[in-house]
Amino acid sequence: MSNYLSNFNDLLKQTTLDEKRVMLDALLKNIRMSQESCPETSQTSRSSDSKNLLSYEKYVSSSKDIIKDKKFILELHKELDALNLYAPQANKPKSIWFSCDGDCTYEGKNYAPNKINDYPALLKLLNIVNENELVDGNLDCCNVICYSNNKNTLRLHADNEPYLDAAYPIATYSIGVPRKVEFVPFGSKHDRVVKTVVADDNSLYVMRPGCQAVLQHRVPRGNSADGDDQVRYSISFRKFRKTANVSPDTCSLLSQDDVSSSRPKKTKTSLLIGDSFLARLDPERLSKGKKHVINIAKGGAKIPDVVKSMEDFCGDADNMDKFSIDQVYVSVGTNDIRNLRFEGVKKFKGDLFRLVRSIKSYFPGAKIFFQSLIPLPITQSNFRYTAKNVMDFNSLILHVCHHEHIYIINAFHLFLKGNLRNPRLFPLGFHDVHPNRKGLGILAKEYINRIHSKLFDPFSFN
């Protein structure tokens, strides 16, 4: 085999550029012929693409003909037209916010939206949407957007503003000319569309909790063949993240200190998510009786498992009411790269970006810390891959942290002796990936310093 490769390399050195092109064309032709003779190969790649697409289906659902009462639809249209959002010459759609009566101060926003109680058709529509089987929630505000012509578009974005409650869905009712809504995963190359919803007249599409951390969406230009005058109202119902229960009449009389004192107090909490390296840390010892620490890390967890555990945590209303997550510590990667061979760690780049953005969506304003992988044992079966995969994955973590402006905990160097894995910090036998008691103590001390330190460490921030 080595002689064959050597002869082939010598042949390449002697050939001209045109001859190399002919050889490449012949090689591609042979590959196509082999795929035709073995359709299982191409079917496997297509099936993997189908699985990826199906994984996004759970985030978005739609339904048509939501309202049967045609008279009410006319009343709603009349009320929307009275908002004076229609602007046929405008390049961008116009919008206006509404909220239920009784609340005026929201996390990240300190203003009073229009009172939806003053608009009976919108209020009735809110109740209809909340009772819909796709929603099953207690949405309390809406953003009305008017697309006055087919040129009005909405750029690629996610509705992950800190004043919106990520534990609730976002439900959008459409009335008027149908328009497409396209969904693109975070970190996708060339903005690949994985799902398209046609927002028909009198239809509803729902983005479930977690969608804003995984998918972005946009409204492209309409069909020019239908003419320029294509009016569509998009009424997007959401849940505000409330910070105070104050009536609008008294809100203007209260100072910010008054509002803060009336706010139910939440316990500032450090949250640990990830794999067994964090699962083995005792949250009570990490807290030192001063800072509340919650550990939901699980042994064997891979990146998708970490996202799921975070979704479950945030899906519990008690957690969101009791705890204010101001620090999130993440340990992932060891289980993901365990059986990795030729494909390399770049395949996890999109998953890591989605994980970071999911954390930011659920816990806006929290400091995020990613732990690097520690040196893993090298055995006879994996010696060609383990060290390279660990170093490459740590470089990938560093890249993601730098891009997303988050912190990194360099745990790798803690477990070295010289340039080698320190055997005194691992169980005898050298093949266990987990530290022994002494090694675990070193890791715990690093986390205690991070959780309780108020000093800024420039070497941990990227």
Tab-separated table of C-alpha atoms in Angstrom:
chain	number	residue	atom	x	y	z
A	1	MET	CA	0.000	0.000	0.000
A	2	SER	CA	2.828	2.409	0.884
A	3	ASN	CA	4.605	1.598	-2.409
A	4	TYR	CA	1.398	2.307	-4.277
A	5	LEU	CA	0.990	5.727	-2.626
A	6	SER	CA	4.641	6.558	-3.270
A	7	ASN	CA	4.296	5.698	-6.962
A	8	PHE	CA	1.067	7.689	-7.171
A	9	ASN	CA	2.722	10.764	-5.622
A	10	ASP	CA	5.605	10.493	-8.073
A	11	LEU	CA	3.100	10.291	-10.910
A	12	LEU	CA	1.338	13.446	-9.723
A	13	LYS	CA	4.615	15.367	-9.647
A	14	GLN	CA	5.291	14.467	-13.285
A	15	THR	CA	1.830	15.327	-14.677
A	16	THR	CA	0.727	18.690	-16.048
A	17	LEU	CA	-2.199	20.712	-14.725
A	18	ASP	CA	-4.449	19.642	-17.614
A	19	GLU	CA	-3.584	15.987	-17.002
A	20	LYS	CA	-4.461	16.388	-13.310
A	21	ARG	CA	-7.847	17.824	-14.286
A	22	VAL	CA	-8.536	14.822	-16.521
A	23	MET	CA	-7.578	12.473	-13.674
A	24	LEU	CA	-9.861	14.358	-11.281
A	25	ASP	CA	-12.801	14.177	-13.711
A	26	ALA	CA	-12.233	10.426	-14.080
A	27	LEU	CA	-12.112	10.031	-10.289
A	28	LEU	CA	-15.382	11.934	-9.828
A	29	LYS	CA	-17.007	9.816	-12.540
A	30	ASN	CA	-15.916	6.643	-10.732
A	31	ILE	CA	-17.327	7.953	-7.448
A	32	ARG	CA	-20.699	8.679	-9.100
A	33	MET	CA	-20.756	5.226	-10.675
A	34	SER	CA	-19.955	3.551	-7.335
A	35	GLN	CA	-22.761	5.508	-5.634
A	36	GLU	CA	-25.212	4.402	-8.322
A	37	SER	CA	-24.164	0.786	-7.866
A	38	CYS	CA	-24.334	1.153	-4.043
A	39	PRO	CA	-27.341	3.400	-3.392
A	40	GLU	CA	-27.114	2.714	0.354
A	41	THR	CA	-24.269	5.258	0.647
A	42	SER	CA	-26.191	8.152	-0.841
A	43	GLN	CA	-29.351	7.099	0.975
A	44	THR	CA	-27.464	7.230	4.275
A	45	SER	CA	-26.439	10.863	3.714
A	46	ARG	CA	-29.972	11.761	2.653
A	47	SER	CA	-31.448	10.027	5.680
A	48	SER	CA	-29.066	11.917	8.012
A	49	ASP	CA	-30.181	15.207	6.430
A	50	SER	CA	-33.809	14.150	6.929
A	51	LYS	CA	-33.135	13.398	10.591
A	52	ASN	CA	-31.573	16.843	11.051
A	53	LEU	CA	-34.607	18.482	9.468
A	54	LEU	CA	-36.987	16.432	11.592
A	55	SER	CA	-35.160	17.514	14.751
A	56	TYR	CA	-36.215	21.115	14.047
A	57	GLU	CA	-39.874	20.215	13.452
A	58	LYS	CA	-40.566	20.033	17.185
A	59	TYR	CA	-39.849	23.738	17.598
A	60	VAL	CA	-42.460	25.139	15.186
A	61	SER	CA	-46.109	24.169	14.616
A	62	SER	CA	-48.843	25.812	12.569
A	63	SER	CA	-52.586	25.652	12.121
A	64	LYS	CA	-55.036	27.169	9.616
A	65	ASP	CA	-58.538	28.630	9.913
A	66	ILE	CA	-58.150	29.516	13.587
A	67	ILE	CA	-61.232	31.739	13.776
A	68	LYS	CA	-64.530	30.504	12.374
A	69	ASP	CA	-66.496	33.690	13.101
A	70	LYS	CA	-66.121	35.759	9.912
A	71	LYS	CA	-67.851	38.722	11.535
A	72	PHE	CA	-65.183	38.832	14.261
A	73	ILE	CA	-62.421	38.715	11.615
A	74	LEU	CA	-63.918	41.822	10.015
A	75	GLU	CA	-64.034	43.562	13.410
A	76	LEU	CA	-60.400	42.623	14.024
A	77	HIS	CA	-59.350	43.922	10.616
A	78	LYS	CA	-61.167	47.189	11.263
A	79	GLU	CA	-59.433	47.589	14.637
A	80	LEU	CA	-56.025	46.873	13.089
A	81	ASP	CA	-56.577	49.390	10.292
A	82	ALA	CA	-57.394	52.015	12.940
A	83	LEU	CA	-53.833	51.665	14.320
A	84	ASN	CA	-52.566	53.592	11.261
A	85	LEU	CA	-49.676	51.207	10.639
A	86	TYR	CA	-50.360	50.956	6.907
A	87	ALA	CA	-47.629	52.786	4.984
A	88	PRO	CA	-47.565	51.709	1.318
A	89	GLN	CA	-44.360	53.643	0.524
A	90	ALA	CA	-42.400	52.447	3.558
A	91	ASN	CA	-39.399	50.171	3.109
A	92	LYS	CA	-39.840	48.525	6.509
A	93	PRO	CA	-42.922	47.164	8.293
A	94	LYS	CA	-44.339	49.263	11.138
A	95	SER	CA	-45.230	47.834	14.537
A	96	ILE	CA	-46.814	48.634	17.890
A	97	TRP	CA	-46.769	46.879	21.298
A	98	PHE	CA	-49.751	45.937	23.480
A	99	SER	CA	-49.932	44.403	26.937
A	100	CYS	CA	-52.562	43.318	29.438
A	101	ASP	CA	-53.723	45.960	31.873
A	102	GLY	CA	-52.057	46.062	35.271
A	103	ASP	CA	-48.341	45.741	34.509
A	104	CYS	CA	-45.967	48.358	33.276
A	105	THR	CA	-42.445	47.469	34.394
A	106	TYR	CA	-40.598	44.610	32.764
A	107	GLU	CA	-37.138	43.131	33.075
A	108	GLY	CA	-34.913	44.994	30.633
A	109	LYS	CA	-37.697	47.429	29.669
A	110	ASN	CA	-39.191	50.199	31.766
A	111	TYR	CA	-42.104	51.540	29.772
A	112	ALA	CA	-45.859	51.053	29.451
A	113	PRO	CA	-47.068	49.419	26.201
A	114	ASN	CA	-50.523	50.212	24.887
A	115	LYS	CA	-53.290	48.675	26.981
A	116	ILE	CA	-54.806	45.752	25.133
A	117	ASN	CA	-57.986	46.131	27.217
A	118	ASP	CA	-58.738	49.260	25.196
A	119	TYR	CA	-58.904	47.127	22.032
A	120	PRO	CA	-61.699	44.539	22.450
A	121	ALA	CA	-60.959	42.619	19.229
A	122	LEU	CA	-57.260	42.216	20.095
A	123	LEU	CA	-58.168	41.185	23.654
A	124	LYS	CA	-60.595	38.562	22.344
A	125	LEU	CA	-57.935	37.289	19.931
A	126	LEU	CA	-55.473	36.995	22.835
A	127	ASN	CA	-57.961	34.779	24.701
A	128	ILE	CA	-58.540	32.654	21.581
A	129	VAL	CA	-54.801	32.131	21.112
A	130	ASN	CA	-54.244	31.249	24.780
A	131	GLU	CA	-56.969	28.589	24.521
A	132	ASN	CA	-55.479	27.080	21.359
A	133	GLU	CA	-54.071	23.567	21.809
A	134	LEU	CA	-50.747	24.578	20.210
A	135	VAL	CA	-50.190	27.310	22.795
A	136	ASP	CA	-51.497	26.083	26.137
A	137	GLY	CA	-49.960	29.094	27.821
A	138	ASN	CA	-50.705	32.359	29.555
A	139	LEU	CA	-49.425	34.868	26.996
A	140	ASP	CA	-50.048	38.466	28.022
A	141	CYS	CA	-48.724	40.833	25.352
A	142	CYS	CA	-48.483	41.170	21.588
A	143	ASN	CA	-46.536	42.943	18.897
A	144	VAL	CA	-48.635	43.984	15.902
A	145	ILE	CA	-46.623	44.312	12.688
A	146	CYS	CA	-48.052	45.618	9.425
A	147	TYR	CA	-46.442	44.518	6.143
A	148	SER	CA	-47.837	47.186	3.818
A	149	ASN	CA	-46.415	45.767	0.573
A	150	ASN	CA	-44.540	42.793	-0.846
A	151	LYS	CA	-41.213	44.623	-0.420
A	152	ASN	CA	-41.539	44.796	3.381
A	153	THR	CA	-39.304	42.155	4.947
A	154	LEU	CA	-38.065	41.100	8.357
A	155	ARG	CA	-34.354	40.299	8.669
A	156	LEU	CA	-33.009	37.088	10.159
A	157	HIS	CA	-33.330	37.299	13.943
A	158	ALA	CA	-34.426	35.518	17.105
A	159	ASP	CA	-37.009	36.807	19.591
A	160	ASN	CA	-34.679	36.295	22.550
A	161	GLU	CA	-34.875	39.710	24.155
A	162	PRO	CA	-34.248	39.621	27.924
A	163	TYR	CA	-37.688	41.077	28.711
A	164	LEU	CA	-39.433	38.062	27.105
A	165	ASP	CA	-40.020	34.903	29.126
A	166	ALA	CA	-38.229	32.078	27.274
A	167	ALA	CA	-40.215	29.427	29.169
A	168	TYR	CA	-43.341	30.318	27.146
A	169	PRO	CA	-44.099	29.909	23.429
A	170	ILE	CA	-44.482	32.727	20.916
A	171	ALA	CA	-47.690	32.463	18.891
A	172	THR	CA	-48.198	34.542	15.739
A	173	TYR	CA	-51.611	35.054	14.150
A	174	SER	CA	-51.709	36.245	10.531
A	175	ILE	CA	-54.430	38.145	8.736
A	176	GLY	CA	-54.157	39.311	5.141
A	177	VAL	CA	-51.993	38.237	2.198
A	178	PRO	CA	-49.991	35.016	2.853
A	179	ARG	CA	-46.254	35.422	3.444
A	180	LYS	CA	-43.464	32.922	4.013
A	181	VAL	CA	-41.599	32.662	7.318
A	182	GLU	CA	-38.211	30.933	7.005
A	183	PHE	CA	-36.289	29.285	9.855
A	184	VAL	CA	-32.484	29.024	9.885
A	185	PRO	CA	-30.352	27.321	12.589
A	186	PHE	CA	-27.817	29.384	14.521
A	187	GLY	CA	-24.340	28.892	13.092
A	188	SER	CA	-25.706	27.570	9.792
A	189	LYS	CA	-23.480	28.019	6.763
A	190	HIS	CA	-25.057	30.087	3.971
A	191	ASP	CA	-28.197	30.621	6.112
A	192	ARG	CA	-29.618	27.199	5.217
A	193	VAL	CA	-33.412	27.173	5.596
A	194	VAL	CA	-34.545	24.077	7.517
A	195	LYS	CA	-38.230	24.931	7.796
A	196	THR	CA	-40.672	27.222	6.005
A	197	VAL	CA	-44.104	28.175	7.297
A	198	VAL	CA	-46.625	29.813	4.981
A	199	ALA	CA	-48.464	32.300	7.185
A	200	ASP	CA	-51.868	32.190	5.470
A	201	ASP	CA	-54.808	34.437	6.172
A	202	ASN	CA	-56.451	33.436	9.469
A	203	SER	CA	-53.603	31.091	10.441
A	204	LEU	CA	-51.440	30.622	13.527
A	205	TYR	CA	-47.856	29.412	13.855
A	206	VAL	CA	-46.242	28.733	17.225
A	207	MET	CA	-42.558	28.800	18.178
A	208	ARG	CA	-42.196	26.564	21.207
A	209	PRO	CA	-39.856	27.179	24.193
A	210	GLY	CA	-36.259	26.619	23.138
A	211	CYS	CA	-36.891	27.655	19.523
A	212	GLN	CA	-35.272	31.089	19.927
A	213	ALA	CA	-32.057	29.471	21.153
A	214	VAL	CA	-31.826	27.057	18.209
A	215	LEU	CA	-33.505	28.766	15.251
A	216	GLN	CA	-33.595	32.257	13.807
A	217	HIS	CA	-36.443	33.319	11.521
A	218	ARG	CA	-37.132	35.896	8.816
A	219	VAL	CA	-39.856	37.086	6.460
A	220	PRO	CA	-38.511	37.349	2.877
A	221	ARG	CA	-39.998	39.489	0.125
A	222	GLY	CA	-43.432	38.565	-1.132
A	223	ASN	CA	-44.366	37.417	-4.597
A	224	SER	CA	-44.059	40.419	-6.941
A	225	ALA	CA	-46.355	38.720	-9.458
A	226	ASP	CA	-49.267	39.392	-7.092
A	227	GLY	CA	-48.677	43.153	-7.221
A	228	ASP	CA	-47.229	45.598	-4.728
A	229	ASP	CA	-50.342	46.107	-2.592
A	230	GLN	CA	-50.051	43.055	-0.318
A	231	VAL	CA	-51.116	43.959	3.213
A	232	ARG	CA	-50.512	41.470	5.999
A	233	TYR	CA	-50.879	41.937	9.751
A	234	SER	CA	-48.729	39.756	11.970
A	235	ILE	CA	-49.925	39.659	15.588
A	236	SER	CA	-47.236	38.007	17.699
A	237	PHE	CA	-48.366	37.009	21.206
A	238	ARG	CA	-45.701	36.592	23.874
A	239	LYS	CA	-45.083	36.453	27.625
A	240	PHE	CA	-43.337	39.343	29.333
A	241	ARG	CA	-40.781	38.568	32.038
A	242	LYS	CA	-42.356	40.627	34.813
A	243	THR	CA	-40.378	42.315	37.554
A	244	ALA	CA	-43.188	44.041	39.365
A	245	ASN	CA	-46.941	43.889	39.718
A	246	VAL	CA	-47.743	47.591	39.687
A	247	SER	CA	-50.801	49.283	38.235
A	248	PRO	CA	-50.251	51.805	35.421
A	249	ASP	CA	-51.850	54.565	37.500
A	250	THR	CA	-49.247	54.273	40.269
A	251	CYS	CA	-46.275	53.309	38.139
A	252	SER	CA	-45.324	56.868	37.262
A	253	LEU	CA	-45.410	57.801	40.973
A	254	LEU	CA	-42.962	55.072	42.020
A	255	SER	CA	-39.213	55.441	42.008
A	256	GLN	CA	-37.032	52.603	40.747
A	257	ASP	CA	-36.223	51.710	44.380
A	258	ASP	CA	-39.955	51.383	45.114
A	259	VAL	CA	-40.447	49.084	42.149
A	260	SER	CA	-37.476	46.949	43.169
A	261	SER	CA	-38.764	46.611	46.744
A	262	SER	CA	-42.180	45.410	45.490
A	263	ARG	CA	-40.529	42.778	43.288
A	264	PRO	CA	-40.553	39.210	44.655
A	265	LYS	CA	-36.979	38.458	45.614
A	266	LYS	CA	-35.193	35.653	43.821
A	267	THR	CA	-32.141	33.837	45.113
A	268	LYS	CA	-29.008	34.584	43.146
A	269	THR	CA	-27.821	31.210	41.946
A	270	SER	CA	-24.874	29.612	40.185
A	271	LEU	CA	-26.013	26.815	37.855
A	272	LEU	CA	-23.776	23.877	36.886
A	273	ILE	CA	-24.691	22.006	33.693
A	274	GLY	CA	-22.854	19.382	31.699
A	275	ASP	CA	-21.222	15.996	32.144
A	276	SER	CA	-19.776	13.889	34.983
A	277	PHE	CA	-16.878	16.256	35.720
A	278	LEU	CA	-19.380	18.731	37.149
A	279	ALA	CA	-21.858	16.088	38.322
A	280	ARG	CA	-19.228	14.873	40.827
A	281	LEU	CA	-18.936	18.303	42.468
A	282	ASP	CA	-20.972	18.835	45.650
A	283	PRO	CA	-23.062	22.035	45.280
A	284	GLU	CA	-23.229	22.521	49.072
A	285	ARG	CA	-19.444	22.553	49.369
A	286	LEU	CA	-19.155	24.860	46.384
A	287	SER	CA	-21.631	27.270	47.975
A	288	LYS	CA	-19.625	27.585	51.235
A	289	GLY	CA	-22.900	28.692	52.811
A	290	LYS	CA	-22.699	32.019	50.998
A	291	LYS	CA	-23.860	31.531	47.398
A	292	HIS	CA	-26.677	29.245	46.285
A	293	VAL	CA	-25.474	26.601	43.812
A	294	ILE	CA	-27.611	24.185	41.758
A	295	ASN	CA	-25.993	21.243	39.962
A	296	ILE	CA	-28.021	19.572	37.176
A	297	ALA	CA	-25.019	18.012	35.428
A	298	LYS	CA	-25.306	14.295	34.559
A	299	GLY	CA	-22.739	11.622	33.854
A	300	GLY	CA	-22.424	10.638	30.207
A	301	ALA	CA	-24.094	13.815	28.966
A	302	LYS	CA	-23.324	15.040	25.465
A	303	ILE	CA	-24.044	18.525	24.125
A	304	PRO	CA	-27.700	17.801	23.108
A	305	ASP	CA	-28.304	16.233	26.553
A	306	VAL	CA	-27.062	19.413	28.231
A	307	VAL	CA	-29.492	21.523	26.181
A	308	LYS	CA	-32.331	19.156	27.139
A	309	SER	CA	-31.488	19.287	30.864
A	310	MET	CA	-31.471	23.091	30.713
A	311	GLU	CA	-34.842	23.112	28.924
A	312	ASP	CA	-36.288	20.847	31.625
A	313	PHE	CA	-34.909	23.093	34.366
A	314	CYS	CA	-36.378	26.231	32.803
A	315	GLY	CA	-39.647	24.465	32.040
A	316	ASP	CA	-40.276	24.182	35.781
A	317	ALA	CA	-42.057	27.417	36.695
A	318	ASP	CA	-40.922	27.116	40.335
A	319	ASN	CA	-37.272	27.286	39.274
A	320	MET	CA	-37.822	30.433	37.248
A	321	ASP	CA	-39.791	32.054	40.087
A	322	LYS	CA	-37.349	31.189	42.880
A	323	PHE	CA	-33.901	31.506	41.317
A	324	SER	CA	-32.087	34.275	39.521
A	325	ILE	CA	-29.305	32.552	37.580
A	326	ASP	CA	-26.359	34.939	37.462
A	327	GLN	CA	-23.624	32.374	36.685
A	328	VAL	CA	-23.718	29.309	34.421
A	329	TYR	CA	-20.848	26.786	34.429
A	330	VAL	CA	-20.601	24.315	31.553
A	331	SER	CA	-18.528	21.163	31.073
A	332	VAL	CA	-19.050	19.312	27.771
A	333	GLY	CA	-17.040	17.496	25.158
A	334	THR	CA	-15.522	14.414	26.767
A	335	ASN	CA	-18.439	12.155	25.858
A	336	ASP	CA	-18.843	13.800	22.444
A	337	ILE	CA	-15.285	13.062	21.309
A	338	ARG	CA	-14.961	9.659	23.005
A	339	ASN	CA	-15.396	7.588	19.829
A	340	LEU	CA	-14.298	10.261	17.394
A	341	ARG	CA	-11.864	9.079	14.748
A	342	PHE	CA	-11.312	10.586	11.308
A	343	GLU	CA	-14.093	13.208	11.163
A	344	GLY	CA	-12.510	15.668	13.623
A	345	VAL	CA	-14.099	18.024	16.181
A	346	LYS	CA	-15.309	20.689	13.735
A	347	LYS	CA	-18.635	18.850	13.531
A	348	PHE	CA	-19.402	20.141	17.058
A	349	LYS	CA	-18.923	23.821	16.224
A	350	GLY	CA	-22.585	24.455	15.434
A	351	ASP	CA	-23.725	22.486	18.505
A	352	LEU	CA	-21.510	24.584	20.808
A	353	PHE	CA	-22.770	27.866	19.351
A	354	ARG	CA	-26.371	26.684	19.745
A	355	LEU	CA	-25.668	25.696	23.349
A	356	VAL	CA	-24.202	29.122	24.178
A	357	ARG	CA	-27.097	30.962	22.561
A	358	SER	CA	-29.567	28.708	24.319
A	359	ILE	CA	-27.965	29.601	27.662
A	360	LYS	CA	-28.078	33.301	26.794
A	361	SER	CA	-31.717	32.978	25.820
A	362	TYR	CA	-32.762	31.262	29.050
A	363	PHE	CA	-30.497	33.271	31.365
A	364	PRO	CA	-29.975	36.742	29.882
A	365	GLY	CA	-27.320	38.699	31.721
A	366	ALA	CA	-25.743	35.654	33.385
A	367	LYS	CA	-21.980	35.150	33.249
A	368	ILE	CA	-21.146	31.981	31.327
A	369	PHE	CA	-18.057	29.856	32.042
A	370	PHE	CA	-16.920	26.988	29.809
A	371	GLN	CA	-14.510	24.436	31.252
A	372	SER	CA	-11.843	23.097	28.921
A	373	LEU	CA	-11.319	19.344	28.636
A	374	ILE	CA	-8.749	17.852	30.984
A	375	PRO	CA	-6.071	15.425	29.724
A	376	LEU	CA	-7.718	12.109	28.887
A	377	PRO	CA	-6.090	8.668	29.213
A	378	ILE	CA	-4.342	7.359	26.123
A	379	THR	CA	-4.812	3.648	25.455
A	380	GLN	CA	-3.524	1.327	22.772
A	381	SER	CA	-6.772	1.605	20.821
A	382	ASN	CA	-7.148	5.388	20.857
A	383	PHE	CA	-3.600	6.753	21.056
A	384	ARG	CA	-3.758	8.123	17.504
A	385	TYR	CA	-6.803	10.289	18.187
A	386	THR	CA	-7.277	11.151	21.874
A	387	ALA	CA	-4.575	13.777	22.407
A	388	LYS	CA	-5.339	15.522	19.109
A	389	ASN	CA	-9.102	15.508	19.713
A	390	VAL	CA	-8.670	16.949	23.217
A	391	MET	CA	-6.432	19.758	22.001
A	392	ASP	CA	-8.642	20.460	18.982
A	393	PHE	CA	-11.798	20.542	21.104
A	394	ASN	CA	-10.179	22.897	23.609
A	395	SER	CA	-9.206	25.151	20.696
A	396	LEU	CA	-12.824	25.013	19.518
A	397	ILE	CA	-14.080	25.980	22.987
A	398	LEU	CA	-11.626	28.891	23.016
A	399	HIS	CA	-12.889	30.013	19.589
A	400	VAL	CA	-16.552	29.876	20.679
A	401	CYS	CA	-15.816	31.725	23.936
A	402	HIS	CA	-13.900	34.411	22.062
A	403	HIS	CA	-16.691	34.816	19.499
A	404	GLU	CA	-19.480	34.929	22.114
A	405	HIS	CA	-17.479	37.010	24.667
A	406	ILE	CA	-17.783	34.513	27.514
A	407	TYR	CA	-15.396	33.100	30.122
A	408	ILE	CA	-13.236	29.988	29.951
A	409	ILE	CA	-11.874	27.851	32.800
A	410	ASN	CA	-8.582	26.330	31.708
A	411	ALA	CA	-8.769	23.046	33.624
A	412	PHE	CA	-6.341	21.317	31.267
A	413	HIS	CA	-3.177	22.650	32.895
A	414	LEU	CA	-4.422	21.744	36.394
A	415	PHE	CA	-3.973	18.051	35.644
A	416	LEU	CA	-0.523	18.142	34.050
A	417	LYS	CA	2.867	17.235	35.449
A	418	GLY	CA	5.337	18.755	33.076
A	419	ASN	CA	3.876	17.996	29.660
A	420	LEU	CA	2.190	14.750	30.720
A	421	ARG	CA	-1.028	13.760	32.490
A	422	ASN	CA	-0.376	13.769	36.228
A	423	PRO	CA	-0.911	10.154	37.425
A	424	ARG	CA	-1.252	11.257	41.068
A	425	LEU	CA	-4.541	13.013	40.240
A	426	PHE	CA	-6.242	9.948	38.740
A	427	PRO	CA	-7.105	6.455	40.006
A	428	LEU	CA	-4.511	3.708	39.656
A	429	GLY	CA	-4.512	2.098	36.269
A	430	PHE	CA	-4.295	5.436	34.487
A	431	HIS	CA	-7.273	4.622	32.240
A	432	ASP	CA	-10.073	6.331	34.199
A	433	VAL	CA	-11.103	9.664	32.658
A	434	HIS	CA	-12.281	11.016	36.037
A	435	PRO	CA	-9.942	12.529	38.630
A	436	ASN	CA	-9.437	10.815	41.974
A	437	ARG	CA	-10.298	12.478	45.258
A	438	LYS	CA	-7.228	14.691	45.168
A	439	GLY	CA	-7.827	15.690	41.541
A	440	LEU	CA	-11.501	16.378	42.234
A	441	GLY	CA	-10.472	18.632	45.119
A	442	ILE	CA	-8.258	20.660	42.767
A	443	LEU	CA	-11.139	21.042	40.294
A	444	ALA	CA	-13.572	21.984	43.085
A	445	LYS	CA	-11.165	24.627	44.393
A	446	GLU	CA	-11.009	26.194	40.912
A	447	TYR	CA	-14.812	26.422	40.807
A	448	ILE	CA	-15.037	27.817	44.337
A	449	ASN	CA	-12.643	30.598	43.349
A	450	ARG	CA	-14.762	31.419	40.294
A	451	ILE	CA	-18.112	31.303	42.087
A	452	HIS	CA	-17.081	33.526	44.986
A	453	SER	CA	-14.484	35.824	43.447
A	454	LYS	CA	-15.529	39.379	42.641
A	455	LEU	CA	-12.292	40.135	40.841
A	456	PHE	CA	-12.142	40.249	37.060
A	457	ASP	CA	-9.693	37.752	35.589
A	458	PRO	CA	-8.631	38.941	32.112
A	459	PHE	CA	-7.077	35.550	31.336
A	460	SER	CA	-10.456	33.817	31.649
A	461	PHE	CA	-12.373	36.217	29.427
A	462	ASN	CA	-12.406	35.977	25.635
